[in-house]
Short mmCIF file of C-alpha atoms in Angstrom, two decimals:
data_model
loop_
_atom_site.label_atom_id
_atom_site.label_comp_id
_atom_site.label_asym_id
_atom_site.label_seq_id
_atom_site.Cartn_x
_atom_site.Cartn_y
_atom_site.Cartn_z
CA MET A 1 3.70 51.37 -25.25
CA LEU A 2 6.53 48.86 -25.02
CA SER A 3 4.21 45.96 -25.79
CA LEU A 4 2.93 47.84 -28.87
CA ILE A 5 6.50 48.27 -30.18
CA ILE A 6 7.31 44.61 -29.52
CA ASN A 7 4.09 43.52 -31.24
CA ASN A 8 4.87 45.64 -34.31
CA VAL A 9 8.46 44.33 -34.50
CA VAL A 10 7.23 40.75 -34.24
CA ILE A 11 4.54 41.31 -36.89
CA PHE A 12 6.95 42.95 -39.36
CA ALA A 13 9.65 40.33 -38.74
CA GLY A 14 7.03 37.61 -39.26
CA ILE A 15 5.82 39.14 -42.54
CA GLY A 16 9.43 39.56 -43.75
CA GLY A 17 10.30 35.98 -42.84
CA PHE A 18 7.15 34.67 -44.50
CA LEU A 19 7.88 36.55 -47.75
CA ALA A 20 11.49 35.33 -47.75
CA LEU A 21 10.27 31.76 -47.27
CA LEU A 22 7.75 32.24 -50.07
CA LEU A 23 10.53 33.41 -52.39
CA VAL A 24 12.68 30.38 -51.57
CA ILE A 25 9.73 28.02 -52.16
CA ALA A 26 8.79 29.79 -55.40
CA ASP A 27 12.39 29.63 -56.61
CA TYR A 28 12.53 25.93 -55.81
CA PHE A 29 9.23 24.91 -57.41
CA LEU A 30 8.48 27.52 -60.04
CA ALA A 31 11.76 28.95 -61.31
CA ASN A 32 12.53 27.63 -64.73
CA TYR A 33 15.85 28.81 -66.07
CA GLY A 34 15.46 26.71 -69.22
CA ASP A 35 18.51 25.37 -71.00
CA CYS A 36 21.77 27.16 -70.28
CA GLN A 37 25.09 26.84 -72.04
CA ILE A 38 28.41 26.32 -70.27
CA ASP A 39 31.40 27.25 -72.43
CA ILE A 40 34.59 25.62 -71.13
CA ASN A 41 37.94 27.09 -72.22
CA GLY A 42 36.32 28.15 -75.51
CA LYS A 43 36.69 24.51 -76.62
CA LYS A 44 33.75 22.63 -75.21
CA LYS A 45 30.12 23.75 -74.98
CA LEU A 46 27.65 21.96 -72.70
CA THR A 47 23.90 22.49 -72.74
CA VAL A 48 22.48 21.91 -69.26
CA LYS A 49 19.14 22.39 -67.52
CA GLY A 50 19.42 25.61 -65.51
CA GLY A 51 19.00 25.72 -61.73
CA SER A 52 21.64 23.27 -60.55
CA SER A 53 25.11 24.10 -59.19
CA LEU A 54 27.93 24.54 -61.66
CA LEU A 55 29.81 21.67 -59.95
CA ASN A 56 26.88 19.26 -60.40
CA SER A 57 26.05 20.48 -63.91
CA LEU A 58 29.63 19.80 -64.99
CA ALA A 59 29.74 16.39 -63.25
CA GLU A 60 26.50 15.34 -64.99
CA ASN A 61 28.34 16.02 -68.24
CA ASN A 62 31.48 14.10 -67.22
CA VAL A 63 33.56 17.12 -66.31
CA PHE A 64 34.76 16.46 -62.76
CA ILE A 65 36.10 19.30 -60.63
CA PRO A 66 37.96 18.01 -57.53
CA SER A 67 35.93 18.45 -54.33
CA ALA A 68 36.52 16.99 -50.88
CA CYS A 69 33.26 18.00 -49.18
CA GLY A 70 30.79 16.78 -51.80
CA GLY A 71 29.72 20.27 -52.88
CA ARG A 72 28.80 21.60 -49.44
CA GLY A 73 30.95 24.71 -49.79
CA THR A 74 33.31 23.84 -46.96
CA CYS A 75 36.53 22.53 -48.53
CA GLY A 76 37.20 25.34 -51.02
CA LEU A 77 38.73 22.96 -53.57
CA CYS A 78 36.26 23.23 -56.47
CA LYS A 79 37.56 26.54 -57.81
CA VAL A 80 36.97 27.52 -61.46
CA LYS A 81 37.49 30.79 -63.27
CA VAL A 82 34.14 32.27 -64.33
CA LYS A 83 34.65 34.72 -67.18
CA GLU A 84 31.00 35.53 -67.84
CA GLY A 85 27.72 34.73 -66.07
CA GLY A 86 27.46 33.00 -62.72
CA GLY A 87 25.80 35.83 -60.81
CA PRO A 88 27.29 37.81 -57.95
CA LEU A 89 29.90 36.43 -55.58
CA LEU A 90 28.24 34.84 -52.54
CA PRO A 91 29.29 35.41 -48.92
CA THR A 92 29.84 31.64 -48.67
CA GLU A 93 32.59 31.84 -51.30
CA ARG A 94 34.49 34.91 -50.17
CA PRO A 95 36.47 33.30 -47.28
CA TYR A 96 38.04 30.78 -49.67
CA LEU A 97 39.30 33.26 -52.27
CA ASP A 98 42.38 35.46 -52.06
CA ALA A 99 42.72 38.92 -53.61
CA ASP A 100 44.16 37.62 -56.90
CA GLU A 101 41.42 35.02 -57.25
CA LEU A 102 38.70 37.59 -56.55
CA LYS A 103 40.23 39.89 -59.17
CA ASN A 104 40.40 37.09 -61.74
CA GLY A 105 36.83 35.87 -61.31
CA VAL A 106 37.64 32.62 -59.52
CA ARG A 107 34.53 31.10 -57.92
CA LEU A 108 33.57 27.98 -55.97
CA SER A 109 31.74 25.88 -58.54
CA CYS A 110 29.57 24.26 -55.85
CA GLN A 111 28.18 27.69 -54.89
CA VAL A 112 27.57 29.08 -58.39
CA LYS A 113 24.07 28.28 -59.68
CA VAL A 114 23.66 27.90 -63.42
CA LYS A 115 20.82 30.34 -64.20
CA GLU A 116 22.21 31.80 -67.44
CA ASP A 117 24.89 31.05 -70.03
CA ILE A 118 28.31 30.83 -68.40
CA ILE A 119 31.84 31.01 -69.77
CA ILE A 120 34.42 29.27 -67.57
CA SER A 121 38.06 28.31 -67.67
CA ILE A 122 39.50 25.16 -66.03
CA PRO A 123 42.86 23.33 -66.25
CA GLU A 124 42.97 21.16 -69.40
CA ALA A 125 43.90 18.11 -67.30
CA LEU A 126 40.41 18.07 -65.77
CA PHE A 127 38.95 17.05 -69.15
CA SER A 128 40.54 13.62 -68.77
CA ILE A 129 38.88 12.91 -65.40
CA ARG A 130 36.11 10.32 -65.64
CA LYS A 131 33.77 8.48 -63.31
CA PHE A 132 34.44 4.72 -63.30
CA LYS A 133 32.45 1.73 -62.15
CA GLY A 134 34.53 -1.23 -61.02
CA VAL A 135 34.43 -4.44 -59.01
CA VAL A 136 36.80 -5.58 -56.30
CA GLU A 137 39.01 -8.23 -57.89
CA THR A 138 41.48 -8.82 -55.03
CA ILE A 139 41.97 -7.73 -51.43
CA ILE A 140 45.51 -8.20 -50.12
CA ASP A 141 46.55 -8.09 -46.45
CA TYR A 142 49.91 -6.28 -46.60
CA THR A 143 50.23 -5.74 -42.83
CA TYR A 144 48.01 -5.81 -39.73
CA ASP A 145 46.59 -2.37 -40.67
CA THR A 146 47.25 -2.00 -44.40
CA LYS A 147 45.33 -3.60 -47.24
CA GLY A 148 45.86 -3.66 -50.97
CA LEU A 149 42.83 -3.34 -53.23
CA VAL A 150 42.68 -4.28 -56.89
CA ILE A 151 39.59 -2.86 -58.60
CA LYS A 152 38.78 -4.18 -62.06
CA LEU A 153 37.27 -1.42 -64.17
CA ILE A 154 33.94 -2.16 -65.83
CA GLU A 155 32.64 1.10 -67.28
CA PRO A 156 34.72 2.68 -68.74
CA ALA A 157 37.00 -0.37 -68.88
CA LYS A 158 40.27 1.56 -69.02
CA ILE A 159 41.84 4.55 -67.29
CA ASP A 160 44.56 6.69 -68.86
CA PHE A 161 46.89 8.10 -66.21
CA LYS A 162 50.47 8.86 -65.29
CA ALA A 163 52.17 6.67 -62.67
CA GLY A 164 51.82 8.39 -59.28
CA GLN A 165 48.46 10.09 -59.85
CA TYR A 166 45.49 9.53 -57.56
CA ILE A 167 41.77 8.75 -57.71
CA GLN A 168 38.81 9.61 -55.46
CA LEU A 169 37.14 6.45 -54.18
CA GLU A 170 33.45 6.50 -53.15
CA SER A 171 32.31 4.54 -50.10
CA LYS A 172 28.84 3.06 -49.66
CA LYS A 173 26.41 3.47 -46.78
CA TYR A 174 27.12 0.88 -44.07
CA ALA A 175 26.41 0.38 -40.36
CA LYS A 176 26.99 3.76 -38.69
CA SER A 177 27.95 5.54 -41.90
CA LYS A 178 24.83 7.24 -43.20
CA GLN A 179 26.23 8.79 -46.33
CA VAL A 180 28.60 8.16 -49.20
CA VAL A 181 32.00 9.80 -48.77
CA SER A 182 34.88 10.23 -51.22
CA ARG A 183 38.55 9.98 -50.29
CA ALA A 184 41.73 10.38 -52.31
CA TYR A 185 44.11 7.44 -52.80
CA SER A 186 47.24 7.16 -54.94
CA MET A 187 47.17 4.52 -57.65
CA ALA A 188 49.69 1.73 -57.02
CA ASN A 189 49.67 0.25 -60.54
CA CYS A 190 51.56 1.37 -63.61
CA PRO A 191 49.76 2.97 -66.61
CA GLU A 192 50.33 -0.15 -68.73
CA ASN A 193 47.88 -2.05 -66.47
CA ASN A 194 45.10 0.39 -67.25
CA ASN A 195 42.17 -2.00 -66.85
CA VAL A 196 42.55 -2.00 -63.07
CA VAL A 197 43.11 0.48 -60.26
CA GLU A 198 45.35 -0.73 -57.44
CA LEU A 199 45.22 1.04 -54.08
CA ILE A 200 47.04 0.68 -50.75
CA ILE A 201 44.83 1.70 -47.82
CA ARG A 202 45.93 1.91 -44.19
CA ARG A 203 43.27 1.84 -41.48
CA VAL A 204 42.67 5.23 -39.87
CA PRO A 205 40.99 5.02 -36.44
CA ASP A 206 37.42 6.38 -36.68
CA GLY A 207 37.81 6.75 -40.46
CA ILE A 208 34.61 6.27 -42.47
CA MET A 209 36.32 5.14 -45.67
CA THR A 210 39.12 3.02 -44.23
CA THR A 211 36.70 1.20 -41.90
CA PHE A 212 34.51 0.53 -44.95
CA VAL A 213 37.45 -0.91 -46.89
CA HIS A 214 38.93 -2.89 -44.00
CA ASP A 215 35.75 -4.26 -42.39
CA TYR A 216 32.95 -4.24 -44.97
CA LEU A 217 34.32 -4.44 -48.50
CA LYS A 218 34.36 -7.89 -50.12
CA LYS A 219 35.59 -9.43 -53.34
CA ASP A 220 33.20 -8.76 -56.27
CA ASP A 221 31.63 -5.71 -54.59
CA GLU A 222 30.90 -2.83 -56.95
CA LEU A 223 32.63 0.49 -56.41
CA TYR A 224 32.69 3.92 -58.03
CA LEU A 225 35.70 6.18 -58.40
CA THR A 226 36.75 9.30 -60.30
CA GLY A 227 40.15 10.19 -61.67
CA PRO A 228 42.93 10.52 -62.51
CA TYR A 229 43.91 13.56 -60.46
CA GLY A 230 47.11 15.25 -59.38
CA ASP A 231 50.52 16.28 -60.57
CA PHE A 232 52.60 13.84 -58.52
CA PHE A 233 54.36 12.02 -61.34
CA ILE A 234 57.94 11.69 -62.59
CA ARG A 235 59.15 14.72 -64.54
CA ASP A 236 60.60 14.02 -67.96
CA THR A 237 64.26 14.62 -67.05
CA ASP A 238 67.46 12.56 -66.79
CA THR A 239 68.28 13.62 -63.23
CA ASP A 240 69.02 11.37 -60.29
CA MET A 241 65.94 10.71 -58.19
CA ILE A 242 65.45 10.19 -54.45
CA PHE A 243 62.11 8.65 -53.44
CA VAL A 244 61.00 8.80 -49.81
CA ALA A 245 57.83 7.08 -48.60
CA GLY A 246 56.24 5.93 -45.37
CA GLY A 247 53.35 3.50 -44.83
CA SER A 248 50.69 3.70 -47.54
CA GLY A 249 52.92 6.30 -49.23
CA MET A 250 54.37 3.20 -50.91
CA ALA A 251 51.42 3.27 -53.34
CA PRO A 252 52.50 5.85 -55.95
CA PHE A 253 56.12 4.62 -55.91
CA LYS A 254 55.04 1.03 -56.59
CA GLY A 255 53.35 2.30 -59.76
CA ILE A 256 56.23 4.63 -60.66
CA ILE A 257 58.90 1.93 -60.22
CA GLU A 258 56.93 -0.60 -62.27
CA ASP A 259 56.58 2.06 -64.95
CA LEU A 260 60.29 2.99 -64.91
CA TYR A 261 61.19 -0.71 -65.11
CA LYS A 262 58.95 -1.23 -68.15
CA LYS A 263 60.52 1.84 -69.77
CA GLU A 264 64.00 0.40 -69.05
CA SER A 265 65.03 3.54 -67.15
CA LYS A 266 68.78 3.96 -66.61
CA GLN A 267 68.35 6.78 -64.09
CA HIS A 268 70.07 6.66 -60.69
CA ILE A 269 67.19 6.07 -58.24
CA VAL A 270 67.34 5.57 -54.48
CA TYR A 271 64.08 4.68 -52.71
CA PHE A 272 63.84 5.04 -48.89
CA PHE A 273 60.80 3.34 -47.37
CA GLY A 274 60.15 4.17 -43.72
CA ALA A 275 58.25 2.04 -41.19
CA ARG A 276 58.11 1.88 -37.43
CA THR A 277 58.90 -1.85 -37.07
CA THR A 278 59.40 -4.82 -39.37
CA GLU A 279 55.68 -5.58 -38.90
CA ASP A 280 54.91 -2.34 -40.75
CA LEU A 281 57.08 -3.19 -43.77
CA PHE A 282 55.54 -4.62 -46.94
CA LEU A 283 56.41 -5.19 -50.60
CA VAL A 284 60.08 -5.40 -49.57
CA ASP A 285 60.77 -8.57 -51.60
CA GLU A 286 59.10 -7.06 -54.69
CA MET A 287 61.24 -3.91 -54.42
CA LYS A 288 64.40 -5.97 -53.89
CA GLU A 289 63.53 -7.83 -57.11
CA TYR A 290 63.46 -4.48 -58.96
CA GLU A 291 66.94 -3.76 -57.55
CA LYS A 292 68.17 -6.83 -59.43
CA LYS A 293 66.20 -6.13 -62.60
CA MET A 294 66.78 -2.38 -63.00
CA ALA A 295 69.97 -0.64 -64.12
CA ASP A 296 70.55 1.71 -61.18
CA PHE A 297 67.85 1.31 -58.54
CA THR A 298 68.49 0.94 -54.80
CA PHE A 299 65.77 0.17 -52.26
CA ILE A 300 66.47 1.05 -48.61
CA PRO A 301 63.85 0.08 -46.01
CA VAL A 302 64.34 2.02 -42.75
CA ILE A 303 62.94 1.11 -39.32
CA SER A 304 62.36 3.96 -36.86
CA GLN A 305 61.89 1.73 -33.77
CA PRO A 306 64.65 -0.90 -34.10
CA GLU A 307 64.31 -1.79 -30.40
CA LYS A 308 60.98 -3.43 -31.27
CA SER A 309 62.55 -5.43 -34.14
CA PRO A 310 65.70 -6.97 -32.59
CA ASP A 311 66.43 -9.14 -35.64
CA TRP A 312 66.48 -6.17 -38.04
CA LYS A 313 69.80 -5.85 -39.86
CA GLY A 314 69.00 -2.92 -42.13
CA GLU A 315 69.01 0.87 -41.72
CA SER A 316 67.29 2.36 -38.67
CA GLY A 317 66.37 5.77 -37.31
CA TYR A 318 64.92 8.68 -39.30
CA ILE A 319 65.24 8.92 -43.05
CA PRO A 320 66.43 12.57 -43.44
CA PRO A 321 69.89 12.04 -41.86
CA LEU A 322 70.46 9.07 -44.21
CA LEU A 323 69.98 11.11 -47.37
CA ASP A 324 73.45 12.76 -47.53
CA LYS A 325 75.46 9.71 -48.50
CA HIS A 326 73.09 8.76 -51.33
CA ILE A 327 73.00 12.12 -53.11
CA ARG A 328 75.68 12.39 -55.80
CA ASP A 329 74.94 15.90 -57.08
CA PRO A 330 72.10 17.87 -55.43
CA LYS A 331 71.79 20.21 -58.42
CA ASN A 332 71.11 17.20 -60.60
CA THR A 333 68.70 15.44 -58.22
CA GLU A 334 64.93 15.54 -57.80
CA GLY A 335 63.11 14.52 -54.62
CA TYR A 336 59.74 12.72 -54.62
CA LEU A 337 57.96 12.28 -51.29
CA CYS A 338 54.81 10.48 -50.17
CA GLY A 339 53.85 9.73 -46.59
CA SER A 340 52.73 11.35 -43.36
CA PRO A 341 52.87 15.16 -43.13
CA ALA A 342 55.65 14.82 -40.51
CA LEU A 343 57.79 12.72 -42.86
CA ILE A 344 57.20 15.10 -45.76
CA ALA A 345 57.95 18.21 -43.68
CA SER A 346 61.22 16.91 -42.24
CA THR A 347 62.42 15.33 -45.51
CA GLU A 348 61.64 18.38 -47.64
CA LYS A 349 63.49 20.59 -45.12
CA LYS A 350 66.56 18.29 -45.26
CA MET A 351 66.51 18.07 -49.07
CA LYS A 352 66.38 21.86 -49.39
CA GLU A 353 69.30 22.15 -46.94
CA LEU A 354 71.27 19.72 -49.09
CA GLY A 355 70.61 21.85 -52.18
CA ILE A 356 67.89 19.82 -53.93
CA GLU A 357 65.65 22.44 -55.52
CA ASN A 358 62.93 20.29 -57.05
CA VAL A 359 61.00 18.38 -54.39
CA TYR A 360 57.56 17.02 -55.27
CA TYR A 361 54.79 15.56 -53.12
CA ASP A 362 51.04 14.90 -53.18
CA SER A 363 48.81 17.89 -52.52
CA PHE A 364 46.23 15.87 -50.60
CA GLY A 365 48.68 14.82 -47.85
CA MET B 1 14.32 24.31 -29.74
CA LYS B 2 14.28 26.61 -32.78
CA GLN B 3 17.33 26.33 -34.96
CA THR B 4 18.53 28.10 -38.08
CA PRO B 5 19.06 25.83 -41.12
CA ASN B 6 22.81 26.27 -40.59
CA GLU B 7 22.59 25.09 -36.99
CA LYS B 8 20.50 22.09 -38.05
CA THR B 9 23.16 21.15 -40.58
CA ILE B 10 25.91 21.43 -37.98
CA GLN B 11 23.97 19.26 -35.50
CA GLU B 12 23.59 16.62 -38.25
CA ARG B 13 27.28 16.79 -39.18
CA LEU B 14 28.25 16.15 -35.54
CA LYS B 15 26.43 12.79 -35.54
CA PRO B 16 28.17 9.42 -36.17
CA GLY B 17 28.89 8.41 -39.75
CA VAL B 18 28.74 11.85 -41.32
CA ILE B 19 32.28 13.22 -41.03
CA THR B 20 33.83 10.60 -38.77
CA LEU B 21 32.57 7.12 -37.96
CA ASP B 22 31.86 7.81 -34.28
CA GLY B 23 30.89 11.45 -34.63
CA PHE B 24 31.50 14.22 -32.12
CA LEU B 25 28.62 13.90 -29.66
CA GLY B 26 29.26 10.54 -27.97
CA GLU B 27 26.37 9.60 -25.69
CA ASP B 28 25.48 13.26 -25.23
CA ASN B 29 21.93 13.84 -26.45
CA ARG B 30 22.04 17.60 -25.91
CA HIS B 31 22.15 20.20 -28.66
CA TYR B 32 25.70 21.33 -29.39
CA HIS B 33 24.80 24.81 -28.11
CA ASP B 34 24.10 23.36 -24.66
CA ILE B 35 27.35 21.40 -24.66
CA ILE B 36 29.29 24.54 -25.60
CA ASN B 37 27.46 26.68 -23.01
CA GLU B 38 28.26 24.28 -20.18
CA ASP B 39 31.93 24.07 -21.15
CA MET B 40 32.21 27.84 -21.53
CA GLU B 41 30.86 28.21 -17.99
CA LYS B 42 33.54 25.81 -16.83
CA LEU B 43 36.25 27.88 -18.57
CA LYS B 44 34.90 31.01 -16.88
CA SER B 45 35.25 29.34 -13.50
CA LEU B 46 38.81 28.30 -14.43
CA ASN B 47 39.55 31.90 -15.48
CA ILE B 48 40.82 30.91 -18.92
CA THR B 49 39.65 31.48 -22.50
CA LYS B 50 39.13 29.01 -25.32
CA GLU B 51 41.78 30.89 -27.29
CA ASP B 52 44.35 30.43 -24.49
CA ILE B 53 43.67 26.70 -24.56
CA ALA B 54 43.79 26.45 -28.36
CA ASP B 55 47.07 28.43 -28.48
CA ARG B 56 48.66 26.08 -25.96
CA MET B 57 47.46 22.96 -27.82
CA GLN B 58 48.79 24.42 -31.08
CA TYR B 59 52.17 25.11 -29.40
CA PHE B 60 52.59 21.43 -28.53
CA THR B 61 51.23 20.30 -31.88
CA ASP B 62 53.68 22.44 -33.89
CA LEU B 63 56.72 21.33 -31.85
CA ALA B 64 55.72 17.66 -32.01
CA LEU B 65 55.13 17.78 -35.78
CA MET B 66 58.84 18.21 -36.46
CA ASN B 67 59.70 15.05 -34.56
CA ASN B 68 59.03 12.54 -37.34
CA ASP B 69 56.00 10.86 -35.77
CA GLU B 70 58.09 10.00 -32.70
CA GLU B 71 57.65 11.11 -29.08
CA ALA B 72 59.12 14.50 -28.14
CA VAL B 73 59.91 15.85 -24.66
CA ILE B 74 58.91 19.52 -24.49
CA ASP B 75 59.96 21.95 -21.75
CA ASP B 76 61.21 18.94 -19.70
CA ILE B 77 57.64 18.32 -18.49
CA TYR B 78 55.55 17.17 -21.41
CA LYS B 79 55.95 14.02 -23.47
CA VAL B 80 54.12 14.71 -26.73
CA HIS B 81 53.55 12.32 -29.61
CA TYR B 82 51.96 13.58 -32.84
CA LEU B 83 50.91 10.69 -35.04
CA THR B 84 50.25 12.36 -38.39
CA GLU B 85 47.98 10.77 -41.00
CA ARG B 86 47.74 11.38 -44.72
CA GLY B 87 44.63 13.22 -45.81
CA LYS B 88 42.52 16.09 -44.52
CA ILE B 89 39.08 16.49 -43.01
CA VAL B 90 36.34 19.13 -43.10
CA SER B 91 35.01 20.78 -39.93
CA PRO B 92 31.47 19.86 -38.82
CA PHE B 93 31.01 23.61 -38.24
CA MET B 94 31.59 24.24 -41.95
CA ASP B 95 34.58 26.49 -41.28
CA ARG B 96 36.71 27.34 -44.27
CA GLY B 97 39.31 24.94 -45.58
CA LEU B 98 40.49 21.46 -44.73
CA ILE B 99 42.14 20.37 -41.50
CA ALA B 100 45.01 17.89 -41.15
CA LYS B 101 44.23 14.42 -39.80
CA GLY B 102 46.21 12.83 -36.99
CA SER B 103 46.26 12.66 -33.20
CA ILE B 104 48.42 14.29 -30.56
CA THR B 105 48.98 12.54 -27.22
CA LEU B 106 50.38 14.58 -24.33
CA HIS B 107 51.65 13.18 -21.03
CA ASN B 108 52.29 15.73 -18.30
CA MET B 109 55.07 14.03 -16.32
CA GLN B 110 54.61 16.35 -13.31
CA ASN B 111 50.99 15.50 -12.56
CA ASP B 112 50.80 12.28 -14.63
CA LEU B 113 47.77 13.51 -16.64
CA LYS B 114 47.37 12.28 -20.21
CA VAL B 115 45.23 13.90 -22.90
CA CYS B 116 44.77 13.23 -26.60
CA TRP B 117 43.50 15.61 -29.28
CA THR B 118 43.33 16.09 -33.04
CA PRO B 119 44.06 19.21 -35.11
CA LEU B 120 40.27 19.39 -35.61
CA ASN B 121 39.82 19.63 -31.81
CA ILE B 122 42.03 22.73 -31.76
CA SER B 123 39.96 24.34 -34.53
CA MET B 124 36.61 23.50 -32.87
CA ILE B 125 37.78 24.81 -29.48
CA ARG B 126 39.30 28.00 -30.88
CA ASN B 127 36.44 28.92 -33.22
CA HIS B 128 33.42 27.53 -31.40
CA GLY B 129 34.35 26.53 -27.83
CA PHE B 130 33.33 22.95 -28.69
CA PHE B 131 35.14 20.27 -26.67
CA GLU B 132 32.85 17.49 -28.08
CA GLY B 133 30.01 15.68 -26.32
CA LYS B 134 30.37 13.42 -23.28
CA GLY B 135 31.66 10.01 -24.31
CA ALA B 136 32.85 11.13 -27.75
CA THR B 137 36.14 9.61 -28.94
CA HIS B 138 37.99 12.90 -28.64
CA ARG B 139 35.97 14.59 -25.88
CA LEU B 140 38.28 16.83 -23.85
CA GLU B 141 37.17 17.64 -20.31
CA PRO B 142 38.17 21.30 -19.98
CA GLU B 143 39.35 21.02 -16.39
CA ILE B 144 41.57 18.00 -17.07
CA LEU B 145 42.85 19.50 -20.31
CA VAL B 146 43.84 22.75 -18.59
CA LYS B 147 45.62 20.88 -15.79
CA ALA B 148 47.48 18.75 -18.34
CA ILE B 149 48.71 21.42 -20.73
CA PHE B 150 49.43 24.41 -18.44
#
């Protein structure tokens, strides 16, 4: 009796599994959704071949939605508002969406398949994101673990961006790395130099991208990147500004300071740059030059391990306790931070305690 | 061994060069299920749960985070150094969201044991009981880890 039940269960499960497999195969090979239309913000209409993910369909038409996992449905970044079409919400999307997002039709664009006409809404800024092909023009050794990269843009030849924004750089397959990965890096150039993208990249142990850049990338190599992304840029105000950076967090401020210099800014700006030892400092002479050239700019490098740099004559310790004496009026001051999560957490906490309400930092940190 | 498509994907994502350069399996050729099963047996013999371990690791991680990337002495016994990195990483187990990069080094000054983990280790232990394969860069031997952090 028992063996009969088991046999029946196995037979029915087998038939069910076989039919499910047949459906998947049929969908893959036979389903033809024809041309579908994607309406974006009521302003742009794309005609795409149905069957692909919304994320890929948009990217093929030069509309790039930020994604950190390459469309595998694991990072939850590629959210768009779907107003019509798109099919039912999938179980793979639900964990990434809060109650408000569910109510407002927000979906993960990598999980939505384009099988019918779709109406979506995305931030206007995403329209300006492009995919660029470039070649490595210069590789600079800033420190023992930090390199500068200047990528000359080939196609398109120019990038329009605001100083402080970031790009997503694509790696290539190499040695142990079997697939292309994308990582976010702040641009270190100012918008006037829009035919290149400058990056500052610190080696991360076991990092696929940073090992690629530090050990495999050569001058004249071709690279692909997308951008510009992000809202880390100087607000259009006349307030005093405190910049705080650590390590490769120098990158956006290099671009911002070059930009402010070219715009002949008269704003009161104090820039704290943290490093462990003098060996970790870079671009100090360049920043000191801006001190001389700009109306009211002060650059303060700070060493956190002065015992390892006995000849150091400058500021030492942590940056947050040093902020007090450089803030004239907290209500009229904005804070801009870029560095390790620990630096950002402790500096933001201190700035809020001092009464600075507007503190900005990169979302990808 | 029969695997679901999801399990196949996870096994691939644990290999070198997919999410991290060295991957999460080291020289361990076993399926990740077998690695987890063996470590879970070890936890049973130590009379502790993966959640207890993850909670304790998170306790040290949170306290060390506020110490500006410098070493902190916690509860007079543990020297903990959290070296934070910019950027985030996805889990090989395709869990939701992105996880902070960085590494936490703990030195138990009473028994002189040292262990090192990443925020991703905490997530993989808590949600999957995965301590990484033998020889992996961030493999944590459960017995040593428990002795070091409790």
